Amino acid sequence: MFNRILVPIDGSEGARKALKMAIDLQKTTKAELMLLTVFRHHSLLEASMSMVRPTEPENLDNVLREHAKGVADDAKKFAVENGAESPRAFVKSGPPARTIVKFSKEREVDLIVLGSRGLGDLEGYLLGSVSHKVTSLADCPVMVV
Amino acid sequence: MFNRILVPIDGSEGARKALKMAIDLQKTTKAELMLLTVFRHHSLLEASMSMVRPTEPENLDNVLREHAKGVADDAKKFAVENGAESPRAFVKSGPPARTIVKFSKEREVDLIVLGSRGLGDLEGYLLGSVSHKVTSLADCPVMVV
């Protein structure tokens, strides 16, 4: 039924719930399980967040990337402990919803499973949440958990 | 994994796609399959649609209900022809998203599968589509196909 299931991971409780559901779906469908953590490039953060201008922007990106890698690795470990078969974790930078959808198209994902609310709650409230955007933009079915 | 799958049916192509997906999910999970067609009570239609005031409001409701029953029966027939086991069809009146979510809670549904766009496209554009509202309001996972 599904060959490739993608779970966007942001370290939130919602993402954890989505991952549990995706593991159950993998067990019944034998699909490949992919985890994706998206971090915002510092210029995006800077534009949206504060007047603080980092003096070493390359360093800031490295910090963000390292943090995202940690989140992705944690999720992969959790997946393995919960019986997932060969989950693969990816890290990308960019605006979350568009980056998730782009990745899903490139990798021919046929199901995206994601939490109804991630860490960007306030932004979701103001701009339309990541889950709503992904649901609108994706080519494949999207399960909001 | 799922015990009760609910598919809102409005006669659109999106709802048909959602129903196919739900039938596949039923086959792997042995869940109960419920189909729900929601029609708007004439007073809702009247408020949102036109200046035409029906002279026989009870009759208009009957016509709407009969039409909804036809849509639900078609979907049930399609489900059986495509291998669904004992699908049950329901008809309710009310605002679509809230009625779907209320029904899902009353019946302890644990997955709602619905089309990304139904017949109410224009309304979806203006007010937030039914699928987005259901995703926001539901207690259970929602798969948008």
PDB file of C-alpha atoms in Angstrom:
ATOM      1  CA  MET A   1       0.000   0.000   0.000  1.00  0.00           C
ATOM      2  CA  PHE A   2       2.864   2.344   0.871  1.00  0.00           C
ATOM      3  CA  ASN A   3       6.462   2.017  -0.300  1.00  0.00           C
ATOM      4  CA  ARG A   4       8.014   5.057   1.341  1.00  0.00           C
ATOM      5  CA  ILE A   5       6.808   6.782   4.477  1.00  0.00           C
ATOM      6  CA  LEU A   6       8.259  10.145   5.474  1.00  0.00           C
ATOM      7  CA  VAL A   7       8.058  11.555   9.009  1.00  0.00           C
ATOM      8  CA  PRO A   8       9.117  15.175   9.546  1.00  0.00           C
ATOM      9  CA  ILE A   9      10.847  15.412  12.919  1.00  0.00           C
ATOM     10  CA  ASP A  10      11.218  18.620  14.925  1.00  0.00           C
ATOM     11  CA  GLY A  11      11.734  17.188  18.393  1.00  0.00           C
ATOM     12  CA  SER A  12       8.153  17.958  19.497  1.00  0.00           C
ATOM     13  CA  GLU A  13       5.730  15.602  21.208  1.00  0.00           C
ATOM     14  CA  GLY A  14       3.529  15.714  18.092  1.00  0.00           C
ATOM     15  CA  ALA A  15       6.406  14.496  15.923  1.00  0.00           C
ATOM     16  CA  ARG A  16       7.004  11.650  18.369  1.00  0.00           C
ATOM     17  CA  LYS A  17       3.353  10.582  18.114  1.00  0.00           C
ATOM     18  CA  ALA A  18       3.575  10.722  14.325  1.00  0.00           C
ATOM     19  CA  LEU A  19       6.716   8.600  14.393  1.00  0.00           C
ATOM     20  CA  LYS A  20       5.001   5.934  16.512  1.00  0.00           C
ATOM     21  CA  MET A  21       2.135   5.809  14.019  1.00  0.00           C
ATOM     22  CA  ALA A  22       4.559   5.588  11.084  1.00  0.00           C
ATOM     23  CA  ILE A  23       6.371   2.675  12.736  1.00  0.00           C
ATOM     24  CA  ASP A  24       3.051   0.821  13.087  1.00  0.00           C
ATOM     25  CA  LEU A  25       2.295   1.539   9.423  1.00  0.00           C
ATOM     26  CA  GLN A  26       5.735   0.313   8.414  1.00  0.00           C
ATOM     27  CA  LYS A  27       5.147  -2.958  10.232  1.00  0.00           C
ATOM     28  CA  THR A  28       1.947  -3.672   8.283  1.00  0.00           C
ATOM     29  CA  THR A  29       3.100  -2.355   4.896  1.00  0.00           C
ATOM     30  CA  LYS A  30       6.856  -3.116   4.921  1.00  0.00           C
ATOM     31  CA  ALA A  31       7.467   0.399   3.635  1.00  0.00           C
ATOM     32  CA  GLU A  32      10.794   2.186   3.831  1.00  0.00           C
ATOM     33  CA  LEU A  33      10.850   4.687   6.716  1.00  0.00           C
ATOM     34  CA  MET A  34      12.484   8.091   6.265  1.00  0.00           C
ATOM     35  CA  LEU A  35      12.861  10.778   8.929  1.00  0.00           C
ATOM     36  CA  LEU A  36      13.487  14.390   7.971  1.00  0.00           C
ATOM     37  CA  THR A  37      14.557  17.231  10.227  1.00  0.00           C
ATOM     38  CA  VAL A  38      14.416  20.683   8.692  1.00  0.00           C
ATOM     39  CA  PHE A  39      16.243  23.642  10.143  1.00  0.00           C
ATOM     40  CA  ARG A  40      15.927  27.223   9.044  1.00  0.00           C
ATOM     41  CA  HIS A  41      18.956  28.852   7.527  1.00  0.00           C
ATOM     42  CA  HIS A  42      20.078  31.703   9.784  1.00  0.00           C
ATOM     43  CA  SER A  43      18.956  34.339   7.296  1.00  0.00           C
ATOM     44  CA  LEU A  44      15.388  33.046   7.621  1.00  0.00           C
ATOM     45  CA  LEU A  45      15.601  33.066  11.378  1.00  0.00           C
ATOM     46  CA  GLU A  46      17.109  36.497  11.350  1.00  0.00           C
ATOM     47  CA  ALA A  47      14.347  37.877   9.164  1.00  0.00           C
ATOM     48  CA  SER A  48      11.600  36.438  11.319  1.00  0.00           C
ATOM     49  CA  MET A  49      12.960  36.621  14.790  1.00  0.00           C
ATOM     50  CA  SER A  50      15.139  39.369  16.076  1.00  0.00           C
ATOM     51  CA  MET A  51      17.358  42.339  15.578  1.00  0.00           C
ATOM     52  CA  VAL A  52      20.400  40.409  16.718  1.00  0.00           C
ATOM     53  CA  ARG A  53      22.788  40.119  13.825  1.00  0.00           C
ATOM     54  CA  PRO A  54      25.208  37.252  14.331  1.00  0.00           C
ATOM     55  CA  THR A  55      28.812  38.212  13.829  1.00  0.00           C
ATOM     56  CA  GLU A  56      29.714  34.778  12.542  1.00  0.00           C
ATOM     57  CA  PRO A  57      26.846  33.594  10.370  1.00  0.00           C
ATOM     58  CA  GLU A  58      28.630  30.437   9.179  1.00  0.00           C
ATOM     59  CA  ASN A  59      29.078  29.367  12.778  1.00  0.00           C
ATOM     60  CA  LEU A  60      25.410  29.962  13.516  1.00  0.00           C
ATOM     61  CA  ASP A  61      24.396  27.744  10.594  1.00  0.00           C
ATOM     62  CA  ASN A  62      26.727  25.051  11.865  1.00  0.00           C
ATOM     63  CA  VAL A  63      25.169  25.239  15.298  1.00  0.00           C
ATOM     64  CA  LEU A  64      21.676  24.975  13.828  1.00  0.00           C
ATOM     65  CA  ARG A  65      22.700  22.062  11.628  1.00  0.00           C
ATOM     66  CA  GLU A  66      24.323  20.223  14.531  1.00  0.00           C
ATOM     67  CA  HIS A  67      21.218  20.702  16.643  1.00  0.00           C
ATOM     68  CA  ALA A  68      19.030  19.387  13.806  1.00  0.00           C
ATOM     69  CA  LYS A  69      21.307  16.365  13.424  1.00  0.00           C
ATOM     70  CA  GLY A  70      20.934  15.640  17.132  1.00  0.00           C
ATOM     71  CA  VAL A  71      17.144  15.774  16.845  1.00  0.00           C
ATOM     72  CA  ALA A  72      17.208  13.491  13.803  1.00  0.00           C
ATOM     73  CA  ASP A  73      19.551  11.005  15.482  1.00  0.00           C
ATOM     74  CA  ASP A  74      17.375  10.855  18.596  1.00  0.00           C
ATOM     75  CA  ALA A  75      14.339  10.093  16.460  1.00  0.00           C
ATOM     76  CA  LYS A  76      16.199   7.389  14.542  1.00  0.00           C
ATOM     77  CA  LYS A  77      17.303   5.780  17.789  1.00  0.00           C
ATOM     78  CA  PHE A  78      13.734   5.905  19.122  1.00  0.00           C
ATOM     79  CA  ALA A  79      12.471   4.341  15.884  1.00  0.00           C
ATOM     80  CA  VAL A  80      14.925   1.451  16.075  1.00  0.00           C
ATOM     81  CA  GLU A  81      14.096   0.847  19.750  1.00  0.00           C
ATOM     82  CA  ASN A  82      10.421   0.691  18.807  1.00  0.00           C
ATOM     83  CA  GLY A  83      10.875  -1.922  16.117  1.00  0.00           C
ATOM     84  CA  ALA A  84      11.298   0.179  12.975  1.00  0.00           C
ATOM     85  CA  GLU A  85      13.247  -1.531  10.237  1.00  0.00           C
ATOM     86  CA  SER A  86      16.252   0.356   8.821  1.00  0.00           C
ATOM     87  CA  PRO A  87      14.974   3.911   9.336  1.00  0.00           C
ATOM     88  CA  ARG A  88      17.010   6.584   7.595  1.00  0.00           C
ATOM     89  CA  ALA A  89      17.413  10.116   8.955  1.00  0.00           C
ATOM     90  CA  PHE A  90      17.969  13.228   6.844  1.00  0.00           C
ATOM     91  CA  VAL A  91      18.678  16.862   7.667  1.00  0.00           C
ATOM     92  CA  LYS A  92      17.822  19.761   5.337  1.00  0.00           C
ATOM     93  CA  SER A  93      17.701  23.529   5.697  1.00  0.00           C
ATOM     94  CA  GLY A  94      14.912  25.744   4.427  1.00  0.00           C
ATOM     95  CA  PRO A  95      11.344  26.817   5.149  1.00  0.00           C
ATOM     96  CA  PRO A  96       9.806  23.764   6.864  1.00  0.00           C
ATOM     97  CA  ALA A  97       6.661  22.952   4.857  1.00  0.00           C
ATOM     98  CA  ARG A  98       8.142  23.597   1.414  1.00  0.00           C
ATOM     99  CA  THR A  99      11.314  21.700   2.259  1.00  0.00           C
ATOM    100  CA  ILE A 100       9.326  18.690   3.491  1.00  0.00           C
ATOM    101  CA  VAL A 101       7.165  18.646   0.358  1.00  0.00           C
ATOM    102  CA  LYS A 102      10.148  19.097  -1.980  1.00  0.00           C
ATOM    103  CA  PHE A 103      11.962  16.219  -0.294  1.00  0.00           C
ATOM    104  CA  SER A 104       8.854  14.011  -0.511  1.00  0.00           C
ATOM    105  CA  LYS A 105       8.608  14.615  -4.261  1.00  0.00           C
ATOM    106  CA  GLU A 106      12.313  14.042  -4.932  1.00  0.00           C
ATOM    107  CA  ARG A 107      12.283  10.768  -2.997  1.00  0.00           C
ATOM    108  CA  GLU A 108       8.925   9.595  -4.344  1.00  0.00           C
ATOM    109  CA  VAL A 109       7.438   9.324  -0.896  1.00  0.00           C
ATOM    110  CA  ASP A 110       3.866   7.979  -0.948  1.00  0.00           C
ATOM    111  CA  LEU A 111       2.816   8.889   2.600  1.00  0.00           C
ATOM    112  CA  ILE A 112       3.814  11.721   4.906  1.00  0.00           C
ATOM    113  CA  VAL A 113       2.947  11.246   8.596  1.00  0.00           C
ATOM    114  CA  LEU A 114       3.268  14.311  10.786  1.00  0.00           C
ATOM    115  CA  GLY A 115       2.187  15.802  14.085  1.00  0.00           C
ATOM    116  CA  SER A 116      -0.730  18.210  14.110  1.00  0.00           C
ATOM    117  CA  ARG A 117       1.346  20.693  16.039  1.00  0.00           C
ATOM    118  CA  GLY A 118       5.078  20.960  16.123  1.00  0.00           C
ATOM    119  CA  LEU A 119       7.368  23.366  17.873  1.00  0.00           C
ATOM    120  CA  GLY A 120       6.252  26.291  15.722  1.00  0.00           C
ATOM    121  CA  ASP A 121       2.941  26.712  17.497  1.00  0.00           C
ATOM    122  CA  LEU A 122       2.852  30.459  17.551  1.00  0.00           C
ATOM    123  CA  GLU A 123       3.878  30.697  13.943  1.00  0.00           C
ATOM    124  CA  GLY A 124       1.233  28.103  13.116  1.00  0.00           C
ATOM    125  CA  TYR A 125      -1.354  30.236  14.766  1.00  0.00           C
ATOM    126  CA  LEU A 126      -0.321  33.290  12.827  1.00  0.00           C
ATOM    127  CA  LEU A 127       0.557  31.954   9.419  1.00  0.00           C
ATOM    128  CA  GLY A 128      -1.097  28.562   9.021  1.00  0.00           C
ATOM    129  CA  SER A 129       0.625  25.603  10.567  1.00  0.00           C
ATOM    130  CA  VAL A 130       3.240  23.432   8.919  1.00  0.00           C
ATOM    131  CA  SER A 131       0.811  20.500   8.851  1.00  0.00           C
ATOM    132  CA  HIS A 132      -1.793  22.548   6.980  1.00  0.00           C
ATOM    133  CA  LYS A 133       0.773  23.762   4.484  1.00  0.00           C
ATOM    134  CA  VAL A 134       2.153  20.274   3.881  1.00  0.00           C
ATOM    135  CA  THR A 135      -1.377  18.935   3.427  1.00  0.00           C
ATOM    136  CA  SER A 136      -2.079  21.639   0.854  1.00  0.00           C
ATOM    137  CA  LEU A 137       1.179  21.311  -1.091  1.00  0.00           C
ATOM    138  CA  ALA A 138       1.963  17.575  -1.058  1.00  0.00           C
ATOM    139  CA  ASP A 139       1.320  15.280  -4.020  1.00  0.00           C
ATOM    140  CA  CYS A 140       0.874  12.248  -1.787  1.00  0.00           C
ATOM    141  CA  PRO A 141      -1.477  11.410   1.105  1.00  0.00           C
ATOM    142  CA  VAL A 142      -0.677  13.155   4.380  1.00  0.00           C
ATOM    143  CA  MET A 143      -1.649  11.735   7.756  1.00  0.00           C
ATOM    144  CA  VAL A 144      -1.895  14.281  10.551  1.00  0.00           C
ATOM    145  CA  VAL A 145      -1.571  12.574  13.926  1.00  0.00           C
TER     146      VAL A 145
ATOM    147  CA  MET B   1      -3.726  -0.386  14.473  1.00  0.00           C
ATOM    148  CA  PHE B   2      -7.155   1.045  13.581  1.00  0.00           C
ATOM    149  CA  ASN B   3     -10.522  -0.240  14.772  1.00  0.00           C
ATOM    150  CA  ARG B   4     -12.859   2.236  13.081  1.00  0.00           C
ATOM    151  CA  ILE B   5     -12.154   4.169   9.911  1.00  0.00           C
ATOM    152  CA  LEU B   6     -14.472   6.998   8.881  1.00  0.00           C
ATOM    153  CA  VAL B   7     -14.648   8.361   5.331  1.00  0.00           C
ATOM    154  CA  PRO B   8     -16.653  11.554   4.760  1.00  0.00           C
ATOM    155  CA  ILE B   9     -18.385  11.251   1.372  1.00  0.00           C
ATOM    156  CA  ASP B  10     -19.621  14.219  -0.660  1.00  0.00           C
ATOM    157  CA  GLY B  11     -19.716  12.661  -4.110  1.00  0.00           C
ATOM    158  CA  SER B  12     -16.484  14.356  -5.235  1.00  0.00           C
ATOM    159  CA  GLU B  13     -13.519  12.729  -6.934  1.00  0.00           C
ATOM    160  CA  GLY B  14     -11.435  13.468  -3.819  1.00  0.00           C
ATOM    161  CA  ALA B  15     -13.856  11.545  -1.626  1.00  0.00           C
ATOM    162  CA  ARG B  16     -13.658   8.608  -4.043  1.00  0.00           C
ATOM    163  CA  LYS B  17      -9.857   8.585  -3.781  1.00  0.00           C
ATOM    164  CA  ALA B  18     -10.105   8.715   0.015  1.00  0.00           C
ATOM    165  CA  LEU B  19     -12.547   5.808  -0.022  1.00  0.00           C
ATOM    166  CA  LYS B  20     -10.167   3.678  -2.111  1.00  0.00           C
ATOM    167  CA  MET B  21      -7.387   4.381   0.376  1.00  0.00           C
ATOM    168  CA  ALA B  22      -9.651   3.549   3.321  1.00  0.00           C
ATOM    169  CA  ILE B  23     -10.608   0.219   1.711  1.00  0.00           C
ATOM    170  CA  ASP B  24      -6.893  -0.653   1.387  1.00  0.00           C
ATOM    171  CA  LEU B  25      -6.369   0.294   5.022  1.00  0.00           C
ATOM    172  CA  GLN B  26      -9.355  -1.803   6.066  1.00  0.00           C
ATOM    173  CA  LYS B  27      -7.879  -4.825   4.290  1.00  0.00           C
ATOM    174  CA  THR B  28      -4.624  -4.610   6.247  1.00  0.00           C
ATOM    175  CA  THR B  29      -6.095  -3.609   9.606  1.00  0.00           C
ATOM    176  CA  LYS B  30      -9.509  -5.357   9.597  1.00  0.00           C
ATOM    177  CA  ALA B  31     -11.058  -2.128  10.853  1.00  0.00           C
ATOM    178  CA  GLU B  32     -14.739  -1.319  10.643  1.00  0.00           C
ATOM    179  CA  LEU B  33     -15.477   1.029   7.717  1.00  0.00           C
ATOM    180  CA  MET B  34     -17.973   3.871   8.133  1.00  0.00           C
ATOM    181  CA  LEU B  35     -19.076   6.308   5.436  1.00  0.00           C
ATOM    182  CA  LEU B  36     -20.667   9.619   6.349  1.00  0.00           C
ATOM    183  CA  THR B  37     -22.463  12.039   4.058  1.00  0.00           C
ATOM    184  CA  VAL B  38     -23.260  15.417   5.547  1.00  0.00           C
ATOM    185  CA  PHE B  39     -25.825  17.757   4.084  1.00  0.00           C
ATOM    186  CA  ARG B  40     -26.521  21.280   5.156  1.00  0.00           C
ATOM    187  CA  HIS B  41     -29.868  22.033   6.685  1.00  0.00           C
ATOM    188  CA  HIS B  42     -31.732  24.447   4.406  1.00  0.00           C
ATOM    189  CA  SER B  43     -31.386  27.308   6.859  1.00  0.00           C
ATOM    190  CA  LEU B  44     -27.596  27.047   6.566  1.00  0.00           C
ATOM    191  CA  LEU B  45     -27.800  26.975   2.798  1.00  0.00           C
ATOM    192  CA  GLU B  46     -30.186  29.878   2.821  1.00  0.00           C
ATOM    193  CA  ALA B  47     -27.909  31.944   5.003  1.00  0.00           C
ATOM    194  CA  SER B  48     -24.856  31.308   2.872  1.00  0.00           C
ATOM    195  CA  MET B  49     -26.220  31.097  -0.601  1.00  0.00           C
ATOM    196  CA  SER B  50     -29.052  33.132  -1.873  1.00  0.00           C
ATOM    197  CA  MET B  51     -31.984  35.401  -1.374  1.00  0.00           C
ATOM    198  CA  VAL B  52     -34.401  32.720  -2.489  1.00  0.00           C
ATOM    199  CA  ARG B  53     -36.633  31.816   0.409  1.00  0.00           C
ATOM    200  CA  PRO B  54     -38.172  28.383  -0.058  1.00  0.00           C
ATOM    201  CA  THR B  55     -41.912  28.297   0.439  1.00  0.00           C
ATOM    202  CA  GLU B  56     -41.810  24.735   1.738  1.00  0.00           C
ATOM    203  CA  PRO B  57     -38.718  24.377   3.893  1.00  0.00           C
ATOM    204  CA  GLU B  58     -39.555  20.855   5.100  1.00  0.00           C
ATOM    205  CA  ASN B  59     -39.720  19.691   1.507  1.00  0.00           C
ATOM    206  CA  LEU B  60     -36.370  21.258   0.717  1.00  0.00           C
ATOM    207  CA  ASP B  61     -34.772  19.442   3.644  1.00  0.00           C
ATOM    208  CA  ASN B  62     -36.278  16.207   2.430  1.00  0.00           C
ATOM    209  CA  VAL B  63     -34.854  16.770  -1.040  1.00  0.00           C
ATOM    210  CA  LEU B  64     -31.407  17.487   0.423  1.00  0.00           C
ATOM    211  CA  ARG B  65     -31.596  14.438   2.661  1.00  0.00           C
ATOM    212  CA  GLU B  66     -32.665  12.177  -0.210  1.00  0.00           C
ATOM    213  CA  HIS B  67     -29.812  13.459  -2.353  1.00  0.00           C
ATOM    214  CA  ALA B  68     -27.330  12.836   0.479  1.00  0.00           C
ATOM    215  CA  LYS B  69     -28.706   9.314   0.918  1.00  0.00           C
ATOM    216  CA  GLY B  70     -28.159   8.661  -2.789  1.00  0.00           C
ATOM    217  CA  VAL B  71     -24.543   9.841  -2.528  1.00  0.00           C
ATOM    218  CA  ALA B  72     -23.963   7.668   0.556  1.00  0.00           C
ATOM    219  CA  ASP B  73     -25.549   4.603  -1.082  1.00  0.00           C
ATOM    220  CA  ASP B  74     -23.423   5.014  -4.223  1.00  0.00           C
ATOM    221  CA  ALA B  75     -20.291   5.143  -2.085  1.00  0.00           C
ATOM    222  CA  LYS B  76     -21.343   2.074  -0.122  1.00  0.00           C
ATOM    223  CA  LYS B  77     -21.969   0.163  -3.356  1.00  0.00           C
ATOM    224  CA  PHE B  78     -18.565   1.251  -4.692  1.00  0.00           C
ATOM    225  CA  ALA B  79     -16.920   0.127  -1.441  1.00  0.00           C
ATOM    226  CA  VAL B  80     -18.503  -3.337  -1.577  1.00  0.00           C
ATOM    227  CA  GLU B  81     -17.543  -3.734  -5.257  1.00  0.00           C
ATOM    228  CA  ASN B  82     -13.951  -2.879  -4.313  1.00  0.00           C
ATOM    229  CA  GLY B  83     -13.679  -5.474  -1.589  1.00  0.00           C
ATOM    230  CA  ALA B  84     -14.668  -3.526   1.516  1.00  0.00           C
ATOM    231  CA  GLU B  85     -16.083  -5.661   4.292  1.00  0.00           C
ATOM    232  CA  SER B  86     -19.507  -4.625   5.692  1.00  0.00           C
ATOM    233  CA  PRO B  87     -19.213  -0.875   5.124  1.00  0.00           C
ATOM    234  CA  ARG B  88     -21.919   1.157   6.838  1.00  0.00           C
ATOM    235  CA  ALA B  89     -23.261   4.428   5.430  1.00  0.00           C
ATOM    236  CA  PHE B  90     -24.647   7.304   7.507  1.00  0.00           C
ATOM    237  CA  VAL B  91     -26.321  10.582   6.643  1.00  0.00           C
ATOM    238  CA  LYS B  92     -26.306  13.642   8.927  1.00  0.00           C
ATOM    239  CA  SER B  93     -27.193  17.296   8.537  1.00  0.00           C
ATOM    240  CA  GLY B  94     -25.103  20.198   9.772  1.00  0.00           C
ATOM    241  CA  PRO B  95     -21.987  22.202   9.015  1.00  0.00           C
ATOM    242  CA  PRO B  96     -19.661  19.657   7.322  1.00  0.00           C
ATOM    243  CA  ALA B  97     -16.418  19.761   9.342  1.00  0.00           C
ATOM    244  CA  ARG B  98     -18.034  20.028  12.762  1.00  0.00           C
ATOM    245  CA  THR B  99     -20.560  17.320  11.951  1.00  0.00           C
ATOM    246  CA  ILE B 100     -17.814  14.962  10.753  1.00  0.00           C
ATOM    247  CA  VAL B 101     -15.736  15.549  13.889  1.00  0.00           C
ATOM    248  CA  LYS B 102     -18.731  15.200  16.225  1.00  0.00           C
ATOM    249  CA  PHE B 103     -19.693  11.918  14.564  1.00  0.00           C
ATOM    250  CA  SER B 104     -16.100  10.641  14.818  1.00  0.00           C
ATOM    251  CA  LYS B 105     -16.032  11.343  18.554  1.00  0.00           C
ATOM    252  CA  GLU B 106     -19.440   9.785  19.239  1.00  0.00           C
ATOM    253  CA  ARG B 107     -18.511   6.622  17.348  1.00  0.00           C
ATOM    254  CA  GLU B 108     -14.962   6.409  18.719  1.00  0.00           C
ATOM    255  CA  VAL B 109     -13.450   6.529  15.261  1.00  0.00           C
ATOM    256  CA  ASP B 110      -9.656   6.206  15.306  1.00  0.00           C
ATOM    257  CA  LEU B 111      -8.880   7.318  11.754  1.00  0.00           C
ATOM    258  CA  ILE B 112     -10.621   9.742   9.414  1.00  0.00           C
ATOM    259  CA  VAL B 113      -9.656   9.471   5.730  1.00  0.00           C
ATOM    260  CA  LEU B 114     -10.806  12.314   3.511  1.00  0.00           C
ATOM    261  CA  GLY B 115     -10.153  13.980   0.167  1.00  0.00           C
ATOM    262  CA  SER B 116      -8.013  17.091   0.100  1.00  0.00           C
ATOM    263  CA  ARG B 117     -10.710  18.910  -1.818  1.00  0.00           C
ATOM    264  CA  GLY B 118     -14.364  18.136  -1.907  1.00  0.00           C
ATOM    265  CA  LEU B 119     -17.220  19.810  -3.678  1.00  0.00           C
ATOM    266  CA  GLY B 120     -16.973  22.949  -1.537  1.00  0.00           C
ATOM    267  CA  ASP B 121     -13.874  24.235  -3.319  1.00  0.00           C
ATOM    268  CA  LEU B 122     -14.779  27.874  -3.408  1.00  0.00           C
ATOM    269  CA  GLU B 123     -15.852  27.876   0.192  1.00  0.00           C
ATOM    270  CA  GLY B 124     -12.615  26.089   1.055  1.00  0.00           C
ATOM    271  CA  TYR B 125     -10.691  28.824  -0.631  1.00  0.00           C
ATOM    272  CA  LEU B 126     -12.496  31.526   1.274  1.00  0.00           C
ATOM    273  CA  LEU B 127     -12.944  30.053   4.737  1.00  0.00           C
ATOM    274  CA  GLY B 128     -10.472  27.227   5.150  1.00  0.00           C
ATOM    275  CA  SER B 129     -11.331  23.902   3.597  1.00  0.00           C
ATOM    276  CA  VAL B 130     -13.247  21.111   5.271  1.00  0.00           C
ATOM    277  CA  SER B 131     -10.115  18.952   5.357  1.00  0.00           C
ATOM    278  CA  HIS B 132      -8.178  21.654   7.214  1.00  0.00           C
ATOM    279  CA  LYS B 133     -10.986  22.156   9.696  1.00  0.00           C
ATOM    280  CA  VAL B 134     -11.356  18.432  10.338  1.00  0.00           C
ATOM    281  CA  THR B 135      -7.595  18.123  10.804  1.00  0.00           C
ATOM    282  CA  SER B 136      -7.668  20.938  13.351  1.00  0.00           C
ATOM    283  CA  LEU B 137     -10.709  19.756  15.300  1.00  0.00           C
ATOM    284  CA  ALA B 138     -10.431  15.958  15.310  1.00  0.00           C
ATOM    285  CA  ASP B 139      -9.184  13.961  18.304  1.00  0.00           C
ATOM    286  CA  CYS B 140      -7.937  11.127  16.090  1.00  0.00           C
ATOM    287  CA  PRO B 141      -5.447  10.938  13.208  1.00  0.00           C
ATOM    288  CA  VAL B 142      -6.694  12.360   9.909  1.00  0.00           C
ATOM    289  CA  MET B 143      -5.380  11.196   6.558  1.00  0.00           C
ATOM    290  CA  VAL B 144      -5.819  13.684   3.720  1.00  0.00           C
ATOM    291  CA  VAL B 145      -5.655  11.901   0.369  1.00  0.00           C
TER     292      VAL B 145
END
